[in-house]
Tab-separated table of C-alpha atoms in Angstrom:
chain	number	residue	atom	x	y	z
K	1	MET	CA	13.663	-32.057	37.032
K	2	THR	CA	15.365	-29.147	39.091
K	3	GLU	CA	18.818	-29.288	40.757
K	4	GLN	CA	16.866	-29.456	43.902
K	5	ASP	CA	14.614	-32.690	43.122
K	6	ILE	CA	17.466	-34.840	41.989
K	7	SER	CA	19.790	-33.730	44.770
K	8	VAL	CA	17.592	-35.889	47.038
K	9	TYR	CA	18.838	-39.474	45.553
K	10	HIS	CA	21.419	-41.192	46.603
K	11	ARG	CA	22.211	-43.425	43.142
K	12	ILE	CA	21.107	-41.896	39.947
K	13	PHE	CA	20.902	-44.271	37.304
K	14	PHE	CA	20.034	-42.981	33.567
K	15	ARG	CA	20.923	-44.434	30.113
K	16	ASP	CA	23.974	-43.508	28.065
K	17	PRO	CA	26.718	-41.137	29.205
K	18	LYS	CA	25.667	-37.832	27.964
K	19	TRP	CA	25.637	-33.904	29.097
K	20	HIS	CA	22.934	-33.614	31.745
K	21	ARG	CA	22.641	-29.677	32.836
K	22	HIS	CA	22.956	-30.455	36.477
K	23	PHE	CA	26.327	-32.863	36.016
K	24	ASP	CA	28.631	-29.325	36.786
K	25	LYS	CA	27.002	-29.934	40.369
K	26	HIS	CA	30.093	-32.011	42.539
K	27	ASP	CA	27.054	-33.631	45.065
K	28	ILE	CA	24.769	-34.562	42.039
K	29	LEU	CA	27.683	-35.565	39.533
K	30	CYS	CA	29.527	-38.038	42.003
K	31	LYS	CA	26.084	-39.843	42.512
K	32	ALA	CA	25.330	-40.176	38.769
K	33	ARG	CA	26.030	-44.140	37.287
K	34	PRO	CA	25.595	-43.872	33.712
K	35	MET	CA	24.185	-47.291	31.900
K	36	TYR	CA	26.022	-48.043	28.590
K	37	TYR	CA	25.648	-51.518	27.264
K	38	PHE	CA	28.573	-51.505	25.138
K	39	GLY	CA	31.316	-50.606	27.048
K	40	ASP	CA	34.773	-48.981	26.703
K	41	TRP	CA	34.064	-45.951	27.517
K	42	TYR	CA	36.657	-43.190	28.554
K	43	TYR	CA	36.688	-39.144	28.680
K	44	GLY	CA	37.156	-38.257	25.170
K	45	LYS	CA	37.760	-41.026	23.577
K	46	LYS	CA	36.287	-39.260	20.386
K	47	LYS	CA	36.607	-35.485	20.524
K	48	GLU	CA	33.533	-34.984	18.170
K	49	ASN	CA	31.527	-36.814	20.158
K	50	PRO	CA	29.684	-35.745	22.791
K	51	LEU	CA	28.787	-38.933	24.305
K	52	TYR	CA	32.249	-39.087	25.266
K	53	ASN	CA	32.990	-35.237	26.460
K	54	SER	CA	30.506	-35.716	29.884
K	55	PRO	CA	32.921	-35.201	32.984
K	56	PHE	CA	32.835	-38.850	34.294
K	57	ASP	CA	35.097	-40.752	36.216
K	58	GLU	CA	35.553	-44.660	33.975
K	59	LYS	CA	34.187	-46.607	36.812
K	60	GLN	CA	31.047	-44.416	37.120
K	61	ILE	CA	30.124	-46.471	33.481
K	62	LEU	CA	28.079	-49.235	33.939
K	63	VAL	CA	28.293	-51.991	31.583
K	64	ALA	CA	26.821	-55.213	30.230
K	65	HIS	CA	29.912	-57.554	30.066
K	66	PRO	CA	33.177	-57.428	31.802
K	67	GLU	CA	36.352	-55.038	30.887
K	68	ASP	CA	39.872	-52.839	31.478
K	69	HIS	CA	37.951	-49.469	31.669
K	70	ASN	CA	34.091	-49.547	33.283
K	71	THR	CA	32.394	-51.125	35.662
K	72	PHE	CA	30.598	-54.807	35.186
K	73	MET	CA	26.894	-54.307	36.274
K	74	GLY	CA	25.966	-57.163	33.613
K	75	TYR	CA	22.008	-58.257	33.381
K	76	PHE	CA	21.001	-62.229	33.836
K	77	PRO	CA	18.392	-64.155	31.391
K	78	HIS	CA	15.006	-63.359	32.469
K	79	ASN	CA	13.952	-66.974	32.618
K	80	LEU	CA	15.836	-67.614	35.577
K	81	LEU	CA	13.250	-65.369	37.668
K	82	ASP	CA	10.125	-68.281	36.461
K	83	PRO	CA	10.631	-70.887	39.316
K	84	MET	CA	9.879	-73.534	36.836
K	85	SER	CA	13.309	-72.142	34.494
K	86	GLU	CA	15.236	-74.871	37.047
K	87	ASN	CA	13.452	-77.785	35.472
K	88	PRO	CA	15.436	-79.207	32.797
K	89	THR	CA	14.903	-78.315	29.380
K	90	LYS	CA	14.795	-81.668	26.600
K	91	LEU	CA	18.182	-82.604	26.046
K	92	GLU	CA	18.514	-84.541	22.727
K	93	ARG	CA	17.151	-82.531	20.158
K	94	GLY	CA	18.692	-82.886	17.044
K	95	LYS	CA	20.578	-81.377	13.993
K	96	VAL	CA	18.396	-78.129	14.378
K	97	GLY	CA	20.167	-74.428	15.038
K	98	LEU	CA	19.144	-70.527	14.479
K	99	LEU	CA	20.403	-68.447	12.012
K	100	TYR	CA	21.561	-65.538	14.574
K	101	GLY	CA	20.801	-61.756	13.204
K	102	LYS	CA	17.307	-60.007	12.088
K	103	LYS	CA	18.842	-57.777	9.638
K	104	PRO	CA	19.600	-58.942	5.834
K	105	GLU	CA	22.816	-57.664	5.550
K	106	TYR	CA	23.886	-59.726	8.747
K	107	PHE	CA	24.096	-62.553	6.010
K	108	LYS	CA	25.099	-61.593	3.194
K	109	ASP	CA	28.172	-62.819	1.916
K	110	HIS	CA	27.201	-66.323	3.883
K	111	TYR	CA	24.703	-68.053	2.039
K	112	SER	CA	27.193	-71.274	0.733
K	113	LEU	CA	27.610	-71.769	4.486
K	114	ILE	CA	24.010	-71.940	4.524
K	115	GLU	CA	23.585	-74.098	2.168
K	116	LYS	CA	26.443	-76.258	2.860
K	117	LEU	CA	24.555	-76.295	6.832
K	118	LEU	CA	21.214	-77.365	5.014
K	119	GLU	CA	23.128	-80.008	2.444
K	120	SER	CA	24.657	-81.505	5.950
K	121	GLY	CA	21.370	-82.467	7.542
K	122	PHE	CA	20.724	-79.478	9.371
K	123	GLU	CA	16.908	-78.057	10.096
K	124	LEU	CA	17.355	-74.310	10.084
K	125	HIS	CA	15.521	-71.424	11.833
K	126	THR	CA	15.894	-67.525	11.374
K	127	THR	CA	14.306	-64.328	12.589
K	128	CYS	CA	15.885	-62.007	9.666
K	129	ALA	CA	13.406	-59.732	8.331
K	130	ASP	CA	13.363	-58.310	4.886
K	131	SER	CA	13.903	-54.102	5.338
K	132	SER	CA	12.699	-52.014	2.607
K	133	ARG	CA	16.810	-51.459	0.965
K	134	GLU	CA	17.278	-55.031	0.989
K	135	GLN	CA	15.260	-58.203	1.497
K	136	CYS	CA	16.532	-61.737	3.646
K	137	HIS	CA	17.764	-64.354	-0.010
K	138	PHE	CA	17.374	-67.536	2.712
K	139	PRO	CA	16.912	-70.788	0.362
K	140	PRO	CA	13.142	-71.719	1.374
K	141	GLU	CA	14.492	-74.956	3.206
K	142	VAL	CA	15.440	-72.378	6.100
K	143	ILE	CA	11.686	-71.970	7.883
K	144	ARG	CA	11.619	-68.298	8.938
K	145	HIS	CA	9.789	-66.533	12.079
K	146	HIS	CA	8.311	-63.316	11.528
K	147	HIS	CA	7.209	-60.992	14.471
K	148	ILE	CA	7.710	-62.739	17.175
K	149	GLY	CA	7.843	-61.479	20.828
K	150	PRO	CA	10.253	-62.427	23.713
K	151	ASP	CA	8.702	-65.110	24.801
K	152	GLU	CA	7.599	-66.922	21.989
K	153	TYR	CA	11.593	-66.476	21.332
K	154	ALA	CA	12.357	-67.702	24.494
K	155	GLU	CA	10.309	-70.983	23.642
K	156	MET	CA	12.007	-70.780	20.342
K	157	MET	CA	15.461	-71.852	21.650
K	158	LYS	CA	13.726	-74.676	23.881
K	159	SER	CA	14.024	-76.317	20.100
K	160	PHE	CA	17.240	-75.198	18.515
K	161	SER	CA	20.809	-77.466	19.904
K	162	PHE	CA	22.770	-74.172	18.540
K	163	MET	CA	22.779	-70.432	17.446
K	164	LEU	CA	25.369	-69.772	14.745
K	165	GLY	CA	25.950	-65.735	14.704
K	166	PHE	CA	26.873	-63.685	11.868
K	167	GLY	CA	29.607	-61.146	13.283
K	168	ASP	CA	26.502	-58.852	14.040
K	169	PRO	CA	25.189	-57.716	17.038
K	170	VAL	CA	28.108	-57.273	19.174
K	171	GLY	CA	27.641	-58.456	22.386
K	172	SER	CA	24.328	-58.880	22.351
K	173	PRO	CA	22.126	-60.787	25.140
K	174	SER	CA	20.286	-63.128	23.013
K	175	PRO	CA	23.423	-65.834	23.046
K	176	LEU	CA	23.553	-65.526	26.850
K	177	VAL	CA	20.022	-66.355	27.127
K	178	GLY	CA	20.415	-69.027	24.695
K	179	LEU	CA	22.848	-70.572	26.983
K	180	SER	CA	19.730	-70.617	29.492
K	181	HIS	CA	18.303	-72.654	27.421
K	182	GLY	CA	20.691	-75.279	26.523
K	183	VAL	CA	21.653	-73.340	22.803
K	184	ALA	CA	25.389	-73.575	22.152
K	185	PHE	CA	26.715	-70.333	20.174
K	186	LEU	CA	28.347	-70.875	17.669
K	187	ASN	CA	30.560	-66.895	18.197
K	188	PRO	CA	32.242	-66.049	15.059
K	189	LEU	CA	35.340	-63.689	13.981
K	190	ARG	CA	34.629	-59.881	13.183
K	191	LYS	CA	36.827	-60.734	10.512
K	192	THR	CA	39.337	-63.475	9.361
K	193	GLY	CA	42.553	-63.298	10.815
K	194	GLU	CA	41.618	-60.763	14.154
K	195	GLN	CA	41.005	-62.690	17.579
K	196	TYR	CA	37.877	-60.630	18.281
K	197	THR	CA	35.034	-62.816	18.445
K	198	GLN	CA	31.074	-61.795	18.007
K	199	HIS	CA	30.955	-61.721	22.039
K	200	LYS	CA	33.673	-61.262	23.593
K	201	ALA	CA	32.412	-62.123	26.999
K	202	LEU	CA	31.708	-65.439	25.725
K	203	SER	CA	34.448	-66.296	23.586
K	204	ARG	CA	36.384	-68.111	26.397
K	205	LEU	CA	33.564	-70.474	27.670
K	206	GLY	CA	34.460	-73.267	25.422
K	207	MET	CA	32.375	-76.490	23.980
K	208	PRO	CA	30.525	-77.358	25.008
K	209	TYR	CA	29.145	-73.925	25.463
K	210	VAL	CA	30.994	-72.139	23.131
K	211	TYR	CA	32.137	-72.679	19.951
K	212	ASN	CA	35.155	-69.772	18.270
K	213	VAL	CA	34.346	-70.254	14.137
K	214	ASP	CA	35.715	-68.216	11.377
K	215	LEU	CA	32.487	-67.848	9.409
K	216	HIS	CA	34.677	-68.580	5.994
K	217	ASP	CA	36.052	-71.564	7.365
K	218	ILE	CA	32.788	-73.829	6.267
K	219	ASP	CA	34.091	-76.481	6.775
K	220	GLY	CA	34.683	-75.442	10.437
K	221	VAL	CA	31.653	-73.988	11.148
K	222	VAL	CA	29.544	-77.670	10.219
K	223	ARG	CA	31.785	-79.221	11.926
K	224	ALA	CA	31.350	-76.788	15.168
K	225	ALA	CA	27.824	-77.218	14.876
K	226	GLN	CA	27.432	-81.269	14.303
K	227	TRP	CA	29.118	-80.931	17.952
K	228	ALA	CA	26.843	-78.844	19.440
K	229	SER	CA	24.463	-80.994	18.178
K	230	ARG	CA	26.002	-84.454	19.251
K	231	TYR	CA	27.275	-83.022	22.871
K	232	ARG	CA	24.115	-81.103	24.577
K	233	PHE	CA	23.560	-80.058	27.766
K	234	HIS	CA	20.420	-78.430	29.568
K	235	GLN	CA	21.268	-75.203	30.749
K	236	TYR	CA	24.461	-72.828	31.508
K	237	ILE	CA	24.790	-69.621	33.005
K	238	PRO	CA	28.535	-68.226	33.592
K	239	SER	CA	28.651	-67.079	37.933
K	240	GLU	CA	28.888	-63.799	36.515
K	241	PHE	CA	25.178	-63.269	34.952
K	242	LYS	CA	23.374	-65.161	37.072
K	243	VAL	CA	20.958	-63.223	39.278
K	244	ASP	CA	22.815	-63.332	43.429
K	245	SER	CA	25.720	-62.026	41.635
K	246	LEU	CA	24.028	-59.326	39.975
K	247	THR	CA	22.621	-58.682	43.100
K	248	ASP	CA	25.688	-58.310	44.828
K	249	ARG	CA	27.183	-56.061	42.644
K	250	MET	CA	24.271	-53.866	43.031
K	251	CYS	CA	24.421	-53.409	46.686
K	252	ALA	CA	28.277	-52.449	46.171
K	253	LEU	CA	27.523	-49.826	43.981
K	254	LEU	CA	24.917	-48.641	46.091
K	255	GLU	CA	27.077	-49.071	49.338
K	256	ASP	CA	30.600	-47.147	47.955
K	257	ASP	CA	30.554	-43.756	48.418
K	258	ALA	CA	33.999	-42.734	47.602
K	259	LEU	CA	33.128	-41.186	44.537
K	260	CYS	CA	31.682	-38.301	46.489
K	261	ASP	CA	33.911	-39.070	49.269
K	262	CYS	CA	37.442	-39.446	48.406
K	263	PRO	CA	39.966	-37.649	46.577
K	264	ASN	CA	40.502	-38.064	42.837
K	265	PRO	CA	42.128	-35.585	40.763
K	266	ASN	CA	40.724	-37.446	37.434
K	267	PHE	CA	36.752	-37.038	38.220
K	268	GLY	CA	35.460	-34.061	36.666
K	269	TYR	CA	35.445	-30.736	34.516
K	270	LYS	CA	38.690	-28.704	35.841
K	271	ASN	CA	36.496	-25.978	36.934
K	272	LEU	CA	35.569	-28.452	39.656
K	273	ASP	CA	38.038	-28.277	42.534
K	274	TRP	CA	37.494	-31.538	43.902
K	275	ARG	CA	39.487	-30.279	46.888
K	276	ILE	CA	37.292	-27.275	47.857
K	277	GLN	CA	33.753	-29.472	46.797
K	278	ASN	CA	34.992	-32.625	48.803
K	279	ARG	CA	33.480	-33.685	51.882
K	280	THR	CA	36.541	-33.328	53.817
K	281	ASP	CA	34.874	-33.804	57.520
K	282	HIS	CA	33.711	-37.290	56.858
K	283	LYS	CA	36.216	-39.769	57.809
K	284	MET	CA	36.421	-42.897	55.807
K	285	ASP	CA	38.945	-45.598	54.242
K	286	CYS	CA	39.459	-45.053	50.056
K	287	ARG	CA	42.012	-46.800	50.041
K	288	ALA	CA	39.592	-50.173	48.838
K	289	SER	CA	37.585	-47.979	46.432
K	290	SER	CA	37.299	-48.745	42.897
K	291	TYR	CA	36.802	-44.471	42.600
K	292	THR	CA	39.923	-43.471	43.674
K	293	ARG	CA	43.269	-43.954	41.633
K	294	LYS	CA	46.445	-44.985	43.266
K	295	SER	CA	49.920	-45.243	41.681
K	296	LYS	CA	52.147	-48.928	42.092
K	297	VAL	CA	52.934	-49.355	45.641
K	298	MET	CA	55.899	-51.752	45.217
K	299	PRO	CA	58.090	-52.329	42.551
K	300	LEU	CA	58.082	-54.673	39.266
K	301	VAL	CA	59.983	-58.031	40.435
K	302	GLN	CA	62.973	-57.655	37.749
K	303	ASP	CA	65.672	-60.277	36.583
K	304	VAL	CA	68.701	-59.016	38.242
K	305	ASN	CA	71.344	-61.001	36.122
């Protein structure tokens, strides 16, 4: 698209904050909203990576989960658009779980845990797919599902009591989809002794929806699986991941023009002088916008003793 073609749009949404040939134009740059699922984006984060060297304000970046740097846009499980989704699914499902992940390397070093779950009477399923480099070495009792589509995957969820993560993929939407179908998520620490889990955004929900576990504490994981099978729920979706919440955030995103109309010295390349390029004839109160950087207006309350 030419500069003239793209400049007529009120907002410009695109995937990933990478360089675009028109982003040296202020009136285009301030309308851009890159969508970067993984978040934690800020300018110059990795100087050798062009992903982090485009002239965006941190709040322009739209991300999937709440965080400190970027703007939370979020998503919702697609089954919420189905009128039938309000009908509760079967509550009692028994000791049935999904070993979550498609790549063989996710499960390496954890086959003893899988064996322990089988010995404890659990029925286990997986969508792991063999690769040219490595195969999924599951015991024969594990039920494997090959080449399933989104609809079949969602239908499978209705038979599981829990989904057990193995550290990757990080922050995937599948655990949230599982919750919307009544599937508890066993959310593992990325590494033993660390505080970071596979799904940070869901880690504070607590049981019976999310159980944070250490994969090297095999007895602890088995106990969590037993609780997830015993303490059941029909459906749970955190309020911020519902359709109405996403709609409200999108409306606010479309209505807030502060990035184009308000002074912000942290925005754009050095050769873009905000004070010259800014439309100063547009009178608006910029104080409420998340794009406007402000210093603290009140000192911290400190102990005077």
